[in-house]
Amino acid sequence: METRPHADRVIERTHASNDLTPLTASWRRSALRHGLDPAQPIRARRLTAAELAARREAMEHFLSVAAQPVDELCRIVSGSGCAVLLTDADGILLDRRASAADAPVFDAWALAPGADWSEAAQGTNGVGTCLAEGRGVIIHRDQHFLSANTGMSCIDAPIHGPEGQIIAALDVSSARADATEAMNTLIAAMVAQSARAIEAAWFRAAFPDARIVVAGEGVEALVAVDGDDLAIGATRAARRALGLPKTGALKPRPLSDLLAESLDRDGGFGRAERAAVVQALSRADGNVTAAARALGVGRATLYRRMSRLGIAPVQGASRK
């Protein structure tokens, strides 16, 4: 793509008052907040070897835990000319997996350890926009802010730490001319799955002496429970399912209280609520009164919850 037509289109959309798309919002941040010019041939700033070593040392344990999921993702996508990148929360590339044949291509695009791919430095791009917005993104070719970056496709997902904060971004990038949006969508699903696997592994590593409980369906909603049955940590998915604050250290609380409170919250039920009801009924051999007592709610309340969740009373079980 020619530099000038792309830059003109970017500037035009940043000034369009009726354009409220997420992409244009990122372009506006790039131009107005960060003062970038889409026509400027900016290459990503690189940290010195000492600066990069310090960053990697600070995240050494995390990088070790993340290595296996990153390697597995690389084995899947590297054959199609993609690189797998892992950054810190500032958008600094800490690690890269790519075939030896493709490495020079990614070096030329400044997709190498030590490069700064924050939105402030490079405008709209996979890593920077993922971190700025806290969500998975696909930035395909001319969706980049800088014309110099429009030859790439970048697919990213954020990685959250044990306190719910974003600590990294997982990226798959390709500079192939035949990269399609359909292919990017398939890769995005794999990137998201790998990011959640890293989150779960890092959460378990952060609570090595705790019992890890799945607080809902799937493997993402994890709660760390100590020897006194107090919940002392929760993943991002568990915080969402249990109605906990999105970020911050978790104040130790009885796990049973958290599950009971999630049942009694206004606004309906999530996966954790359904799992709690089914488990309580199972432990009580289908006795609704005993299950309600264990959950800390009234029998009538539990019946209403069961009806809403589509859980039928166990045939032949005592209702008292």
XYZ file of C-alpha atoms in Angstrom:
320
model
C 0.000 0.000 0.000
C 1.269 3.479 -0.822
C 2.127 5.643 2.161
C 0.184 8.796 1.282
C -3.260 7.295 0.460
C -3.192 5.260 3.677
C -2.102 8.237 5.788
C -4.795 10.437 4.214
C -7.470 7.853 5.002
C -6.285 7.567 8.606
C -6.336 11.336 9.142
C -9.736 11.642 7.494
C -11.257 9.046 9.801
C -9.689 10.518 12.943
C -11.601 13.722 12.185
C -14.910 12.045 11.288
C -17.350 12.839 14.105
C -19.727 10.040 13.073
C -17.080 7.287 13.097
C -17.236 5.568 16.494
C -15.605 2.251 15.617
C -12.946 0.811 17.972
C -10.365 1.020 15.183
C -10.952 4.725 14.648
C -10.828 5.290 18.414
C -7.347 3.752 18.410
C -6.307 5.845 15.415
C -7.486 8.950 17.279
C -5.421 8.020 20.331
C -2.414 7.501 18.084
C -2.772 10.893 16.406
C -4.186 13.108 19.139
C -2.894 11.622 22.379
C 0.449 10.306 21.168
C 1.115 12.868 18.443
C 2.054 10.348 15.753
C 1.977 10.997 12.008
C 0.748 7.988 9.985
C 3.025 8.910 7.074
C 6.214 8.931 9.170
C 8.485 5.905 8.526
C 8.948 5.140 12.225
C 10.653 1.903 13.203
C 10.134 0.547 16.702
C 12.587 1.811 19.320
C 14.858 -0.924 20.617
C 16.048 -1.275 24.201
C 19.733 -1.678 24.842
C 20.965 -5.176 25.659
C 21.266 -4.196 29.323
C 17.747 -2.751 29.436
C 16.278 -5.844 27.790
C 18.201 -8.130 30.168
C 16.770 -6.247 33.138
C 13.220 -6.559 31.813
C 13.626 -10.257 31.139
C 15.151 -10.840 34.572
C 12.175 -9.118 36.224
C 9.823 -11.541 34.433
C 12.104 -14.580 34.388
C 9.722 -16.838 36.313
C 6.752 -15.804 34.183
C 8.669 -16.417 30.960
C 9.616 -19.874 32.204
C 5.986 -20.734 33.012
C 4.779 -19.351 29.671
C 7.407 -21.173 27.606
C 5.456 -24.394 27.003
C 2.187 -22.788 25.780
C 4.211 -20.383 23.620
C 6.187 -23.257 22.107
C 2.993 -25.214 21.427
C 1.425 -22.228 19.678
C 4.578 -21.724 17.634
C 4.530 -25.340 16.453
C 1.030 -24.749 15.088
C 1.542 -21.405 13.328
C 5.224 -21.158 12.416
C 4.771 -23.340 9.337
C 2.567 -20.621 7.824
C 5.262 -17.971 8.197
C 4.092 -16.539 11.517
C 6.084 -15.502 14.565
C 4.882 -15.834 18.164
C 5.803 -12.919 20.400
C 5.470 -12.322 24.127
C 5.624 -8.826 25.587
C 5.465 -7.227 29.003
C 2.684 -4.876 30.101
C 4.511 -1.922 28.510
C 4.548 -3.492 25.050
C 8.254 -4.366 25.093
C 8.946 -7.600 23.193
C 10.642 -10.017 25.568
C 10.574 -13.251 23.600
C 10.059 -14.404 20.019
C 9.507 -17.776 18.404
C 9.950 -18.001 14.619
C 11.554 -20.348 12.140
C 15.188 -19.639 11.304
C 14.196 -18.912 7.699
C 11.627 -16.281 8.748
C 13.700 -14.614 11.483
C 15.357 -12.053 9.146
C 11.921 -10.971 7.904
C 10.720 -10.238 11.416
C 14.006 -8.552 12.299
C 13.436 -6.213 9.352
C 9.983 -5.357 10.719
C 11.492 -4.661 14.158
C 9.572 -7.603 15.580
C 12.448 -8.686 17.766
C 13.183 -8.800 21.510
C 13.694 -5.337 22.963
C 11.422 -3.523 20.481
C 8.792 -1.140 21.838
C 5.393 -1.923 20.303
C 3.264 0.127 22.667
C 0.492 2.176 21.090
C 2.292 5.340 22.189
C 5.366 4.313 20.199
C 3.848 2.686 17.109
C 0.230 3.765 17.025
C -2.482 1.211 16.349
C -0.918 -2.255 16.251
C -1.699 -5.666 17.675
C 0.413 -5.503 20.828
C -0.111 -1.852 21.680
C -3.851 -1.740 21.044
C -4.421 -5.037 22.877
C -2.695 -3.610 25.956
C -4.361 -0.200 25.659
C -7.864 -1.678 25.422
C -7.378 -4.798 27.537
C -8.914 -7.154 24.978
C -8.003 -9.450 22.139
C -7.528 -7.676 18.809
C -6.753 -8.379 15.165
C -4.944 -5.544 13.374
C -4.834 -6.597 9.730
C -2.481 -4.799 7.347
C -3.952 -1.322 6.589
C -5.698 -1.244 9.972
C -2.318 -0.254 11.411
C -1.930 3.446 12.116
C 1.518 3.855 10.583
C 1.771 3.316 6.851
C 5.143 1.696 7.501
C 3.402 -1.177 9.311
C 0.654 -1.968 6.818
C 2.461 -5.007 5.444
C 1.787 -6.950 8.642
C -1.099 -8.759 10.269
C -1.022 -8.925 14.070
C -3.267 -11.029 16.326
C -3.107 -10.476 20.098
C -4.626 -11.437 23.427
C -3.899 -9.931 26.855
C -2.558 -12.048 29.713
C -3.750 -11.253 33.236
C -1.842 -11.882 36.442
C -3.084 -13.358 39.742
C -4.470 -9.993 40.844
C -6.402 -9.477 37.601
C -3.983 -6.934 36.164
C -2.632 -7.141 32.613
C 0.941 -8.339 32.776
C 1.689 -9.290 29.153
C 0.410 -9.676 25.617
C 0.646 -12.761 23.421
C 1.034 -11.963 19.730
C 1.093 -13.855 16.460
C 2.357 -11.725 13.571
C 2.681 -12.399 9.875
C 4.160 -10.342 7.063
C 2.906 -12.653 4.331
C 1.079 -10.931 1.503
C -1.428 -13.787 1.308
C -2.530 -13.522 4.958
C -6.324 -13.349 4.976
C -8.813 -12.067 7.519
C -10.416 -15.518 7.673
C -7.082 -17.092 8.564
C -6.493 -14.368 11.159
C -9.793 -15.213 12.830
C -8.770 -18.852 13.191
C -5.384 -17.865 14.591
C -7.053 -15.434 17.014
C -8.949 -18.304 18.619
C -5.679 -20.185 19.156
C -3.962 -17.088 20.553
C -6.802 -16.520 23.037
C -6.714 -20.164 24.125
C -2.943 -20.043 24.608
C -3.173 -16.801 26.583
C -5.709 -18.371 28.944
C -3.461 -21.432 29.349
C -0.585 -19.135 30.325
C -2.839 -17.289 32.789
C -3.902 -20.550 34.425
C -0.336 -21.860 34.653
C 0.925 -18.564 36.073
C -1.943 -18.468 38.590
C -1.078 -21.947 39.827
C 2.579 -20.957 40.088
C 1.636 -17.894 42.144
C -0.136 -20.078 44.736
C 2.077 -23.180 44.946
C 0.811 -24.268 48.372
C -2.883 -23.610 47.773
C -5.647 -25.916 46.627
C -6.894 -24.766 43.210
C -10.665 -24.948 42.738
C -12.522 -24.528 39.452
C -15.299 -22.044 40.262
C -17.336 -22.677 37.132
C -17.310 -24.544 33.858
C -14.029 -24.702 31.948
C -10.470 -24.313 33.187
C -10.233 -20.518 33.359
C -12.254 -19.664 36.497
C -9.772 -20.719 39.164
C -9.774 -19.914 42.879
C -6.821 -20.518 45.194
C -7.930 -21.882 48.586
C -5.681 -22.189 51.646
C -5.685 -24.836 54.365
C -8.468 -23.044 56.241
C -10.715 -23.148 53.168
C -10.285 -19.415 52.625
C -10.207 -18.118 49.055
C -6.957 -16.180 48.754
C -6.749 -15.635 44.991
C -8.900 -15.747 41.870
C -8.268 -15.553 38.151
C -9.859 -12.905 35.985
C -12.570 -15.345 34.877
C -13.313 -16.413 38.463
C -13.530 -12.795 39.605
C -16.080 -12.163 36.870
C -18.097 -15.290 37.712
C -18.098 -14.617 41.463
C -18.714 -10.878 41.296
C -15.291 -9.971 42.721
C -13.295 -6.811 41.952
C -11.571 -7.043 38.573
C -8.147 -6.221 39.976
C -6.315 -6.092 43.292
C -5.295 -8.544 45.986
C -8.161 -10.753 47.140
C -9.151 -10.339 50.786
C -9.218 -13.877 52.240
C -12.811 -15.086 52.545
C -14.449 -18.494 53.025
C -14.967 -20.119 49.640
C -18.462 -21.219 50.664
C -19.390 -17.599 51.367
C -18.242 -16.497 47.930
C -20.302 -19.197 46.238
C -23.365 -18.427 48.357
C -23.088 -14.694 47.655
C -22.788 -15.345 43.951
C -26.043 -17.303 44.151
C -27.843 -14.445 45.882
C -26.598 -11.638 43.630
C -29.046 -9.674 41.557
C -28.702 -10.006 37.836
C -28.989 -13.748 37.313
C -26.555 -16.636 37.291
C -23.279 -17.403 35.659
C -21.470 -20.661 35.271
C -20.156 -20.591 38.846
C -23.688 -20.355 40.278
C -24.943 -23.336 38.313
C -21.913 -25.396 39.316
C -22.406 -24.463 43.003
C -26.092 -25.482 42.981
C -25.442 -28.796 41.237
C -22.560 -29.607 43.594
C -24.593 -28.709 46.706
C -27.504 -30.887 45.575
C -25.141 -33.739 44.828
C -23.540 -33.547 48.282
C -27.030 -33.478 49.852
C -28.211 -36.468 47.789
C -30.816 -34.241 46.162
C -32.226 -32.893 49.455
C -33.091 -29.283 48.578
C -33.354 -28.114 52.176
C -29.909 -29.457 53.047
C -28.417 -28.017 49.862
C -29.973 -24.602 50.590
C -28.580 -24.698 54.128
C -25.110 -25.508 52.823
C -25.320 -22.619 50.367
C -26.611 -20.203 52.996
C -29.930 -19.433 51.262
C -33.559 -20.272 51.964
C -35.220 -23.331 50.452
C -37.725 -21.202 48.510
C -34.887 -19.086 47.158
C -32.994 -22.167 46.035
C -36.096 -23.544 44.280
C -36.443 -20.266 42.376
C -32.775 -20.398 41.447
C -33.073 -24.010 40.302
C -36.061 -23.124 38.150
C -34.229 -20.248 36.542
C -31.161 -22.399 35.914
C -33.215 -25.267 34.532
C -32.146 -27.685 37.275
C -34.872 -30.203 38.091
C -35.232 -31.634 41.630
C -33.914 -35.164 41.973
C -36.800 -37.645 41.700
C -37.424 -39.459 44.964
C -35.193 -37.152 47.000
C -36.506 -35.638 50.240
C -37.738 -32.066 49.853
C -37.556 -31.320 53.567
